[in-house]
Coordinates of C-alpha atoms in Angstrom, one line a residue:
X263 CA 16.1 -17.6 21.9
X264 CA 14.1 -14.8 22.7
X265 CA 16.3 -11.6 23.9
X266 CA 13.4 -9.8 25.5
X267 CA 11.5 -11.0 28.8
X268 CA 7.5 -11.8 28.3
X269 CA 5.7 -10.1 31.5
X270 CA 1.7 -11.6 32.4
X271 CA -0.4 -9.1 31.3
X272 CA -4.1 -8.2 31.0
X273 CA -6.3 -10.7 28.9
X274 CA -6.6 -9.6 25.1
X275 CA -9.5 -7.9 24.7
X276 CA -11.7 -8.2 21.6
X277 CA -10.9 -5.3 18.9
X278 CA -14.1 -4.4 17.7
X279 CA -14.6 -2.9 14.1
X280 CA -15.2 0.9 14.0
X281 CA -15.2 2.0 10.7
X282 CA -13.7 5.2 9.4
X283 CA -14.5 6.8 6.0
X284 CA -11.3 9.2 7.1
X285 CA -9.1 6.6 7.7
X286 CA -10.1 4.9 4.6
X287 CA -9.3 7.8 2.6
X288 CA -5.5 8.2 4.2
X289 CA -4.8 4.6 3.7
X290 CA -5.9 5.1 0.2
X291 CA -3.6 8.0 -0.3
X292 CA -1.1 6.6 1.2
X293 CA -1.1 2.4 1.0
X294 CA 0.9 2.7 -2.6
X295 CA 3.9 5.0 -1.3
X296 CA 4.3 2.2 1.7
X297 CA 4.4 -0.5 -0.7
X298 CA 6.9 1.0 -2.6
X299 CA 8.9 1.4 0.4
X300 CA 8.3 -1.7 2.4
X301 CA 7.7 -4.9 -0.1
X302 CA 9.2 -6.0 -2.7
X303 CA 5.9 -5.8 -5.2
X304 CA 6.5 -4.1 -8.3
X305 CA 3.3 -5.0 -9.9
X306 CA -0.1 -6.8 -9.3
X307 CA -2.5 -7.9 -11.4
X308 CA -6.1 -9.2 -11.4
X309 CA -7.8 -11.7 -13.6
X310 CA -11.8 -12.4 -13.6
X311 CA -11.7 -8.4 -12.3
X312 CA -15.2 -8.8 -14.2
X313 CA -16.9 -11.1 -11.3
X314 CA -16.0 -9.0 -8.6
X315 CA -17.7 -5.5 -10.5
X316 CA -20.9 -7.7 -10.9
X317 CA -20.8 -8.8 -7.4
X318 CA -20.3 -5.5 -5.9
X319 CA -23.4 -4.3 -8.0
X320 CA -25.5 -7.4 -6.7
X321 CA -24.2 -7.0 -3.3
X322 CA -25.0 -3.3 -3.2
X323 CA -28.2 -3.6 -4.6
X324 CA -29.4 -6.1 -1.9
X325 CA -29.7 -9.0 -3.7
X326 CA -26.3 -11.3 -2.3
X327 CA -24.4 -11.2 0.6
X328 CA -20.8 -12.6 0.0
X329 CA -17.5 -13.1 1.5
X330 CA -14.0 -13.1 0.1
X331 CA -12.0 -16.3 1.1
X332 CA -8.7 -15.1 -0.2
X333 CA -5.6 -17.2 -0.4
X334 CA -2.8 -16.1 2.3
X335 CA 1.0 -16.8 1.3
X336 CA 2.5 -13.9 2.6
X337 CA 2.2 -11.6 5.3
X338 CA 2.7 -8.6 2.3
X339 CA -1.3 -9.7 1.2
X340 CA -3.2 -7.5 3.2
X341 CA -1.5 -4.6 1.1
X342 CA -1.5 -6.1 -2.6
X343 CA -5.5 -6.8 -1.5
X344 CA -5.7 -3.0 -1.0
X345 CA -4.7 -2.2 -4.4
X346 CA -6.8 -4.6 -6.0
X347 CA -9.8 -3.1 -4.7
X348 CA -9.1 0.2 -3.8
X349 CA -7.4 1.1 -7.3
X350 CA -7.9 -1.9 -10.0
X351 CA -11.6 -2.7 -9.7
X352 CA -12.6 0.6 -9.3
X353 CA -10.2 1.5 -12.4
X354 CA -11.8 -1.6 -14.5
X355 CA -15.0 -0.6 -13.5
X356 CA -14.7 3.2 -14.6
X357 CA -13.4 1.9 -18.1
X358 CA -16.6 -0.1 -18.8
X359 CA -18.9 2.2 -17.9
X360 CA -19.7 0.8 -14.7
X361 CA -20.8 2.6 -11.1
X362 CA -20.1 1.6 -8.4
X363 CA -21.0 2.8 -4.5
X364 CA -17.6 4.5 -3.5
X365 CA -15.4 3.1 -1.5
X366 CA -15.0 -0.5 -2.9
X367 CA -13.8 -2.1 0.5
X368 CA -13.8 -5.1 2.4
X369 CA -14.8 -5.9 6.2
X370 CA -12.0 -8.2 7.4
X371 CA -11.1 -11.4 9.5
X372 CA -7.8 -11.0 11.0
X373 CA -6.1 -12.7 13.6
X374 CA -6.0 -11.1 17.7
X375 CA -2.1 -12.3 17.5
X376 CA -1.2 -9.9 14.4
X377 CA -1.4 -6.6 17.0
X378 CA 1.0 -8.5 19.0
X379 CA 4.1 -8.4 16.8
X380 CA 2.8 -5.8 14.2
X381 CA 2.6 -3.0 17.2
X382 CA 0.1 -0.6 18.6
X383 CA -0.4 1.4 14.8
X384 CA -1.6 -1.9 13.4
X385 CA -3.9 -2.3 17.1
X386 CA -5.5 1.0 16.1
X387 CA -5.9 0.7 12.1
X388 CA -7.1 -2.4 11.5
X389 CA -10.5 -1.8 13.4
X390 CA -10.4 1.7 11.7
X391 CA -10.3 0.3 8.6
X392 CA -13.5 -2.1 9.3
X393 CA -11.4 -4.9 10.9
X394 CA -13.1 -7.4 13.4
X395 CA -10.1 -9.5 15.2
X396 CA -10.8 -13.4 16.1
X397 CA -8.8 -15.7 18.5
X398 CA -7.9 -18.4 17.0
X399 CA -7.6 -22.0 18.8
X400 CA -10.3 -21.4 20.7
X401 CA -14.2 -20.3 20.9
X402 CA -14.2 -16.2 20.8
X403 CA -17.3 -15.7 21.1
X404 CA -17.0 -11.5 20.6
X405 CA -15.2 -12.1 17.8
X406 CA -17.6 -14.8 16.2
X407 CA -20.7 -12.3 17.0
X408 CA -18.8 -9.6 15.5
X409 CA -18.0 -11.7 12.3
X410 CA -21.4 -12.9 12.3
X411 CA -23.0 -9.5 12.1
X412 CA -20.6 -7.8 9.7
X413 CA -21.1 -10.7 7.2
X414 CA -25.3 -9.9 7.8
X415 CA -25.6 -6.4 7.9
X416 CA -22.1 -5.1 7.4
X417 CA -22.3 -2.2 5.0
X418 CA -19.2 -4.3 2.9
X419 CA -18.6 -7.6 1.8
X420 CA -16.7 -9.4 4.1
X421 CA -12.6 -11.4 3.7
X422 CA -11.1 -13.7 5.6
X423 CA -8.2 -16.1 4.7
X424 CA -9.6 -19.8 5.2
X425 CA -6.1 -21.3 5.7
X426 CA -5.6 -19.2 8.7
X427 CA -2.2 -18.4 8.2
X428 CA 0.5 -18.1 5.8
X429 CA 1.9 -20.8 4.8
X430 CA 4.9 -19.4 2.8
X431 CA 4.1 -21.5 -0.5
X432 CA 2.8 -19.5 -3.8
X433 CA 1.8 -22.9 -5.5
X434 CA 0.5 -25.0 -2.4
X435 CA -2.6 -24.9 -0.2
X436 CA -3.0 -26.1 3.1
X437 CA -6.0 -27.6 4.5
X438 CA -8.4 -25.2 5.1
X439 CA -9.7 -25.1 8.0
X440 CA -13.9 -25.2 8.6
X441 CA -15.3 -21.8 10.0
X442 CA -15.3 -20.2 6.7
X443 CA -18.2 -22.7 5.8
X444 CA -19.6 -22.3 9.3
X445 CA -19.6 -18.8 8.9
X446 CA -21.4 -19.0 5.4
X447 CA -24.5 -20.7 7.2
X448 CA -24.6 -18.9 9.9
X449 CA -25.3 -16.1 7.3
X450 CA -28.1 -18.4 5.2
X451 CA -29.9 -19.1 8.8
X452 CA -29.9 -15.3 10.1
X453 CA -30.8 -13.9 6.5
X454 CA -34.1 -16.8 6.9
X455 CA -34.9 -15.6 10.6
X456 CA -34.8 -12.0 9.1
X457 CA -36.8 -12.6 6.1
X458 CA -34.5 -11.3 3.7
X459 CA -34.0 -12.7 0.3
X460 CA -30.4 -12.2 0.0
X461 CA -28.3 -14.9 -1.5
X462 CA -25.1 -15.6 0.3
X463 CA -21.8 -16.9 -1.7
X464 CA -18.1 -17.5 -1.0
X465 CA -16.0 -16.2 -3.6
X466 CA -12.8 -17.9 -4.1
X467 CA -9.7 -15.6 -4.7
X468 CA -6.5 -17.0 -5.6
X469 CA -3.1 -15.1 -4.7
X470 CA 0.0 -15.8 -6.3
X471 CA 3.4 -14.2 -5.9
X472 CA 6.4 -14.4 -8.4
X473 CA 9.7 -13.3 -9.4
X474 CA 9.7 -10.8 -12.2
X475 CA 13.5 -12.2 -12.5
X476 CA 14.6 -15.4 -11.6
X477 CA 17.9 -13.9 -8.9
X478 CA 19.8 -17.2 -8.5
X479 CA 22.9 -15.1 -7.8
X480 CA 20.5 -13.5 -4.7
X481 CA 19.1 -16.9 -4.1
X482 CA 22.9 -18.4 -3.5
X483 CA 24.3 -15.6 -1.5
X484 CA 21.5 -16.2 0.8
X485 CA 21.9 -19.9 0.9
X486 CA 25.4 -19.2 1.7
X487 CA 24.6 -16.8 4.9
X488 CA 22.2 -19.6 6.2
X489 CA 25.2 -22.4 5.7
X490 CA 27.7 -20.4 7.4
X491 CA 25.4 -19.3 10.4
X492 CA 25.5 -23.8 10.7
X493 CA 28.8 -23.4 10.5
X494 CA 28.8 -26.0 7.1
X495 CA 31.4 -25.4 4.1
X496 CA 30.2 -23.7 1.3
X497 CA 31.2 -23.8 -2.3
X498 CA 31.5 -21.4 -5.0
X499 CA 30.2 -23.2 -8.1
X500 CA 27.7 -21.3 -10.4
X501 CA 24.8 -20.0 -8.8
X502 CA 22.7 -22.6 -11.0
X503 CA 19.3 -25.2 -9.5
X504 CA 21.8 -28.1 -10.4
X505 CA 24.6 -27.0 -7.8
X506 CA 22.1 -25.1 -5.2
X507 CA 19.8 -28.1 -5.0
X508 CA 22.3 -30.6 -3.4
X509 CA 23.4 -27.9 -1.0
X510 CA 19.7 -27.3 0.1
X511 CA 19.3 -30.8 0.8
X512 CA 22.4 -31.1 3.0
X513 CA 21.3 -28.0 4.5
X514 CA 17.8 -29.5 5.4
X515 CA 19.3 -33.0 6.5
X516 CA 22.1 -30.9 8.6
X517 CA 19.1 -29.3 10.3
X518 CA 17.0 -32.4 11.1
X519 CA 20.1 -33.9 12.4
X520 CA 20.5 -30.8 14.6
X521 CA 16.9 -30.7 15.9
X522 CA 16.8 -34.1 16.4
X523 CA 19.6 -34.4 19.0
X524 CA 18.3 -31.3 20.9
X525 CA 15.3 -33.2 21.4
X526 CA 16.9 -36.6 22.1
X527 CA 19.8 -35.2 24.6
X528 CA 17.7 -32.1 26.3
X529 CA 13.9 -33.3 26.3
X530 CA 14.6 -37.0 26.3
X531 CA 12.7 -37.7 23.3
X532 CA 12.7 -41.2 22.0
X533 CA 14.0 -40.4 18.6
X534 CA 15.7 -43.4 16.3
X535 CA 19.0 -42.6 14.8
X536 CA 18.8 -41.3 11.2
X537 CA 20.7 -41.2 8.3
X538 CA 20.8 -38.4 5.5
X539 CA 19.3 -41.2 3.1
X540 CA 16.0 -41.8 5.0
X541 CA 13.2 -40.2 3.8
X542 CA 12.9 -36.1 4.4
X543 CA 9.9 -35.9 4.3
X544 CA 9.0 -38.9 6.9
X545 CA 11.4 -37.5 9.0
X546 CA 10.3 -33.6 9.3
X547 CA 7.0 -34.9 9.6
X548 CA 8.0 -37.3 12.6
X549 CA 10.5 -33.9 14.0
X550 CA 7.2 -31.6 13.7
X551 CA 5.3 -34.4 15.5
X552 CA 7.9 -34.3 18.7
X553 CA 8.7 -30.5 18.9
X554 CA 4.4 -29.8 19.4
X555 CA 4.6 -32.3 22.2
X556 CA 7.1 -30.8 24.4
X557 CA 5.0 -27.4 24.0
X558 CA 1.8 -30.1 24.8
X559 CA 3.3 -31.9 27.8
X560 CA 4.0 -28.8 29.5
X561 CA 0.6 -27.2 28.8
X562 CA -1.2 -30.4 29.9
X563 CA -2.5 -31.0 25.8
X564 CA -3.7 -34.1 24.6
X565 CA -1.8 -34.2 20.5
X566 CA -4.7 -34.4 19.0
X567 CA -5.4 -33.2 15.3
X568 CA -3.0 -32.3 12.6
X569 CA -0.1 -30.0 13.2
X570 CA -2.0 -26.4 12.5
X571 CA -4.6 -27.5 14.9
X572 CA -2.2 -28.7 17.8
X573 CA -0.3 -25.3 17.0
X574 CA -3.7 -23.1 17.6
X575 CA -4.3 -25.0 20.8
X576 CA -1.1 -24.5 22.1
X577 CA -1.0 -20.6 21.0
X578 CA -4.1 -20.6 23.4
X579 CA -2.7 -22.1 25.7
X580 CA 0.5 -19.9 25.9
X581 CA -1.3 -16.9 25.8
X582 CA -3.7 -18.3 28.6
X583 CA -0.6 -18.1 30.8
X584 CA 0.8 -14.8 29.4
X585 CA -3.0 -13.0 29.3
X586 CA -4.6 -13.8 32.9
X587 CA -8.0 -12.7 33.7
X588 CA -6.8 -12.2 37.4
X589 CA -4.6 -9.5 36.2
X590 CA -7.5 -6.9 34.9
X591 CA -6.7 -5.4 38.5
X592 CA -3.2 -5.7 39.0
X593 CA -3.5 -3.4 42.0
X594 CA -5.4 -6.6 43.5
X595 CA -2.4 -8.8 43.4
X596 CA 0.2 -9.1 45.8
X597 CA 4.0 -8.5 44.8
X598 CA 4.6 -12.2 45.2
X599 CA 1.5 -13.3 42.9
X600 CA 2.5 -11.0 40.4
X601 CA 5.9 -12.1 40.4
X602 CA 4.6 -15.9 40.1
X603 CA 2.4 -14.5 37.5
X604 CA 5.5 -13.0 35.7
X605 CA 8.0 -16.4 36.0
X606 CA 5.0 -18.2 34.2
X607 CA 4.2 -15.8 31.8
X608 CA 8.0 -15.7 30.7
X609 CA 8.1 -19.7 31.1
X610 CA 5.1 -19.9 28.8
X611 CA 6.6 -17.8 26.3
X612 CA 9.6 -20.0 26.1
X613 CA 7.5 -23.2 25.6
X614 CA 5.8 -22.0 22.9
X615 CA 8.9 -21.2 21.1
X616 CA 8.4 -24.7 19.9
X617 CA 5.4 -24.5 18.5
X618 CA 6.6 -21.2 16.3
X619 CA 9.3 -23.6 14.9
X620 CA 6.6 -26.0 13.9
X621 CA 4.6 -23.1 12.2
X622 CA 7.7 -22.5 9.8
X623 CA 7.6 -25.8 8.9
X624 CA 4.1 -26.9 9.0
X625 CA 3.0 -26.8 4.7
X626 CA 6.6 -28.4 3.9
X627 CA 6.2 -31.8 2.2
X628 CA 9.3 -32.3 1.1
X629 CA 8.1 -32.6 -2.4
X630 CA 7.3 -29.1 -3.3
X631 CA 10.6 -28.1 -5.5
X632 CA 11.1 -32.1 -7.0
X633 CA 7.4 -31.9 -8.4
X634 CA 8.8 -28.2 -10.5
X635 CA 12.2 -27.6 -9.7
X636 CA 11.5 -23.8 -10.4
X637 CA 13.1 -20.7 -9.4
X638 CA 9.8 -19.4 -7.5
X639 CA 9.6 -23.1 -5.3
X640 CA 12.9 -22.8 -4.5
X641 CA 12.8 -19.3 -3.0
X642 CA 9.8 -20.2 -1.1
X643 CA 11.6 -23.2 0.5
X644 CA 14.6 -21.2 1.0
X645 CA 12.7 -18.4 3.1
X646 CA 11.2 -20.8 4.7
X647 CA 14.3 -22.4 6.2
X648 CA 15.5 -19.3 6.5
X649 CA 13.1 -18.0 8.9
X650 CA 13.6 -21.1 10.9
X651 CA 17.3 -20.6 11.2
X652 CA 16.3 -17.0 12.3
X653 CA 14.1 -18.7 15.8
X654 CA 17.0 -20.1 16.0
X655 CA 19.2 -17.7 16.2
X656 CA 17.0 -15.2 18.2
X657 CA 16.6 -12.6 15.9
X658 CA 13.3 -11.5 14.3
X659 CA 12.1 -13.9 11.9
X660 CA 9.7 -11.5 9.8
X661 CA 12.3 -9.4 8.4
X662 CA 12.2 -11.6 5.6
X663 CA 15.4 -11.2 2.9
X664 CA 14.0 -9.5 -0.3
X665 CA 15.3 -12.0 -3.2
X666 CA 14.4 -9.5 -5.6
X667 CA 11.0 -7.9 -7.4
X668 CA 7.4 -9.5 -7.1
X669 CA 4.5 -9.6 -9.3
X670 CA 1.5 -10.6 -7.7
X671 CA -1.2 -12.4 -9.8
X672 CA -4.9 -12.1 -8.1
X673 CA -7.3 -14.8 -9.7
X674 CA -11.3 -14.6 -9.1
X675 CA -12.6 -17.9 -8.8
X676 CA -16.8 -18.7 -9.8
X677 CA -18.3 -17.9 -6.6
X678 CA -19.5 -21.1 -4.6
X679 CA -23.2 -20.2 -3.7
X680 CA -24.4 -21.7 0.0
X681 CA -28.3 -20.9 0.0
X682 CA -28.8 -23.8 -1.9
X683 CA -27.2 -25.7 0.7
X684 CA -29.3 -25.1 3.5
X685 CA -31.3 -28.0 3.0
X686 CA -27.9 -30.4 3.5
X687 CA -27.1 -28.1 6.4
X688 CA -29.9 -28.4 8.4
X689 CA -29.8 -32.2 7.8
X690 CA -25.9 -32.4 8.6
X691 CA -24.4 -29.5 9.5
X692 CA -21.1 -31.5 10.1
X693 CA -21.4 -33.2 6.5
X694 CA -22.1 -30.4 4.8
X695 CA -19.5 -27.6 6.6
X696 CA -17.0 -30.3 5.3
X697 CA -18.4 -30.8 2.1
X698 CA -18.7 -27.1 1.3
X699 CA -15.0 -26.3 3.0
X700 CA -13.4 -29.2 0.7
X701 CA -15.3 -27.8 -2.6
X702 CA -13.8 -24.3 -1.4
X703 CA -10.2 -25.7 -1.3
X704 CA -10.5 -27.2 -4.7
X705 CA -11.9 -24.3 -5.8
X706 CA -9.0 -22.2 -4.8
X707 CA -6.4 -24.9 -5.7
X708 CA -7.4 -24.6 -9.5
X709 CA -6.8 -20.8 -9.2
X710 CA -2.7 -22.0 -8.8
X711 CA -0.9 -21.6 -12.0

């Protein structure tokens, strides 16, 4: 559980962009020397490089506006981005003769919650560095107006990651969710108001991370750790798929056994008696299901939705409780109300512990390693579980272990143009936000290799 008391504070505030060529220009500098330091990425790589030269030109000639959707696995993105377009598209573009407008750069999307965990560096860089911050699980309207602006007149294309979050898989996509289409039209119908002839596209971008060696010996003395923090036997067979496979699964079923009784004997959850045999799958699912509405009950939220959308709802929720509006003038309040105001801030924080547990699990089908039982799938499901047994445990679940070297593979997709859509919009704009967010995720799904 969490070792460190939550305390009701001040509501987040929107974090505006304010751009900074200086800023730029250090990150630049120094970006490479962190990565080194910090990630495991040894090498990255971008196919298609082509596209994005041309749309840069287009772009900053006036003639398109267009935003990045970029696949979001890891939390280690945001930096392997910054080399692909501070230093390989500019490189690629020198070689053939090409000029571009220094600097090649990005407006971005990110989540109000990163600042939260990432620290008060992150809180100052990322709107430095032309960052616009958006709540999710609920209507921010600041941050929607920002977005909406940048993605207009912004003096860069503009990324955002349409799955929201990571999901912790290199070779599977979860469902997207709608406001990058949204977005996209909102840009068609303000370029129309304004007159301007620009053409506005969504340019898929696939990320992909791999080992540059296949570390089973790594991969086995980490399954090992997670095995004795259950306090299972381990064995010492060679550190092959054939023997690590069978101890996964016992691990997983050893797990769902384990949640399952904390929610049948301490939040009297109707949960049938399993077996190891039943379906895994069936049974996460139903697990998932159960743990988002204890969080729900509490918060007085009807489960409604899949499990990323119950998770945003409850987020809001939690920081509702944690971030009070009553508490912009804490001088108002008496001792007594801020206590109150403390107790539930602290209680809130504890509730929503359960919907982080969800969030580790929510991409998992069950499927992932059986459908190519390779060494990349098996580290992804392994990190995954392992940041799960890290909530567990209380300790911080995004020092993630390092299982060895990274190449990351960046994929430009054919960009997805929305101006001809604005006829569909304006007929449907439900119909055609889905339409253009489901030909967005098969777009990026083709860029998996």
């Amino acid at each position: 559980m969490p070792k460190t008391k939550t305390y009701a504070q001040p509501p987040l505030e929107f974090l505006p962009p304010k751009f900074n060529p200086l800023v730029l220009r250090l990150s630049q500098t120094f970006m490479p020397l962190w990565m080194a330091w910090k990630t495991p990425i040894a090498d990255i790589q971008i196919e298609q490089g082509d596209r994005i030269i041309e749309l840069f030109q287009q772009f900053q000639a006036s003639k398109i506006r267009f935003l990045l959707a970029f696949r979001h696995p890891n939390p280690n993105d945001p930096i392997a981005l910054s080399q692909v377009f501070w230093r390989r598209i500019p490189a690629l573009a020198k070689s053939q003769g090409v000029s571009l407008q220094d600097p090649v750069h990005f407006h971005f999307i990110y989540d109000r919650g990163i600042p939260l965990w990432a620290g008060n560096f992150v809180t100052w860089l990322f709107p430095q560095l032309g960052g616009s911050s958006i709540l999710r699980g609920t209507i921010d309207r600041p941050g929607l107006k920002s977005a909406r602006h940048l993605f207009v007149n912004g003096r860069f294309p503009i990324a955002a990651a349409p799955e929201g979050a990571t999901n912790g898989h290199n070779q599977l996509i979860s469902p997207l969710e709608p406001g990058i289409a949204q977005m996209a039209f909102w840009c068609v119908e303000d370029l129309h108001k304004l007159q301007r002839p620009e053409t506005v596209l969504i340019v898929p971008l696939g990320v992909q991370y791999s080992y540059v060696k296949d570390n089973w010996k790594a991969l086995e003395s980490l399954l090992t750790e997670m095995e004795t923090d259950c306090g299972l036997s381990t064995s010492n067979h060679e550190p092959v798929f054939e023997h690590l496979y069978p101890r996964l699964i016992n691990l997983g079923n050893y797990l769902l056994n384990l949640m399952e009784n904390l929610y049948r004997q301490f939040y009297h959850q109707n949960i049938p008696q399993s077996s190891d045999q039943q379906d895994l799958p069936e049974r996460l699912h139903s697990l998932l299901d159960i743990a988002l509405k204890v969080s729900e009950s509490y918060f007085g939220i009807q489960p409604i939705g899949d499990l990323t959308s119950r998770c945003r709802r409850l987020e809001q929720a939690g920081w509702e409780y944690i971030y009070r509006e009553n508490l912009k003038s804490p001088e108002d309040l008496s001792a007594v109300d801020l206590g109150l105001a403390n107790r539930l801030a602290e209680e809130a924080s504890l509730r929503m512990w359960h919907m982080r547990l969800v969030e580790s699990f929510v991409a998992v089908t069950g499927e992932y390693i059986k459908q190519n039982p390779s060494f990349d799938r098996f580290a992804d499901t392994v990190i995954i579980i392992w940041t799960a047994i890290a909530r567990l445990k209380g300790v911080n679940p995004n020092k993630t272990p390092n299982l060895g070297k990274q190449l990351v593979k960046t994929r430009v997709g054919e960009p997805i143009a929305v101006s001809p859509r604005w006829a569909s919009y304006r007929s449907s704009r439900r119909q055609a936000i889905a339409d253009l967010t489901q030909d967005l995720q098969i777009a990026l799904e083709e860029l998996i290799v």
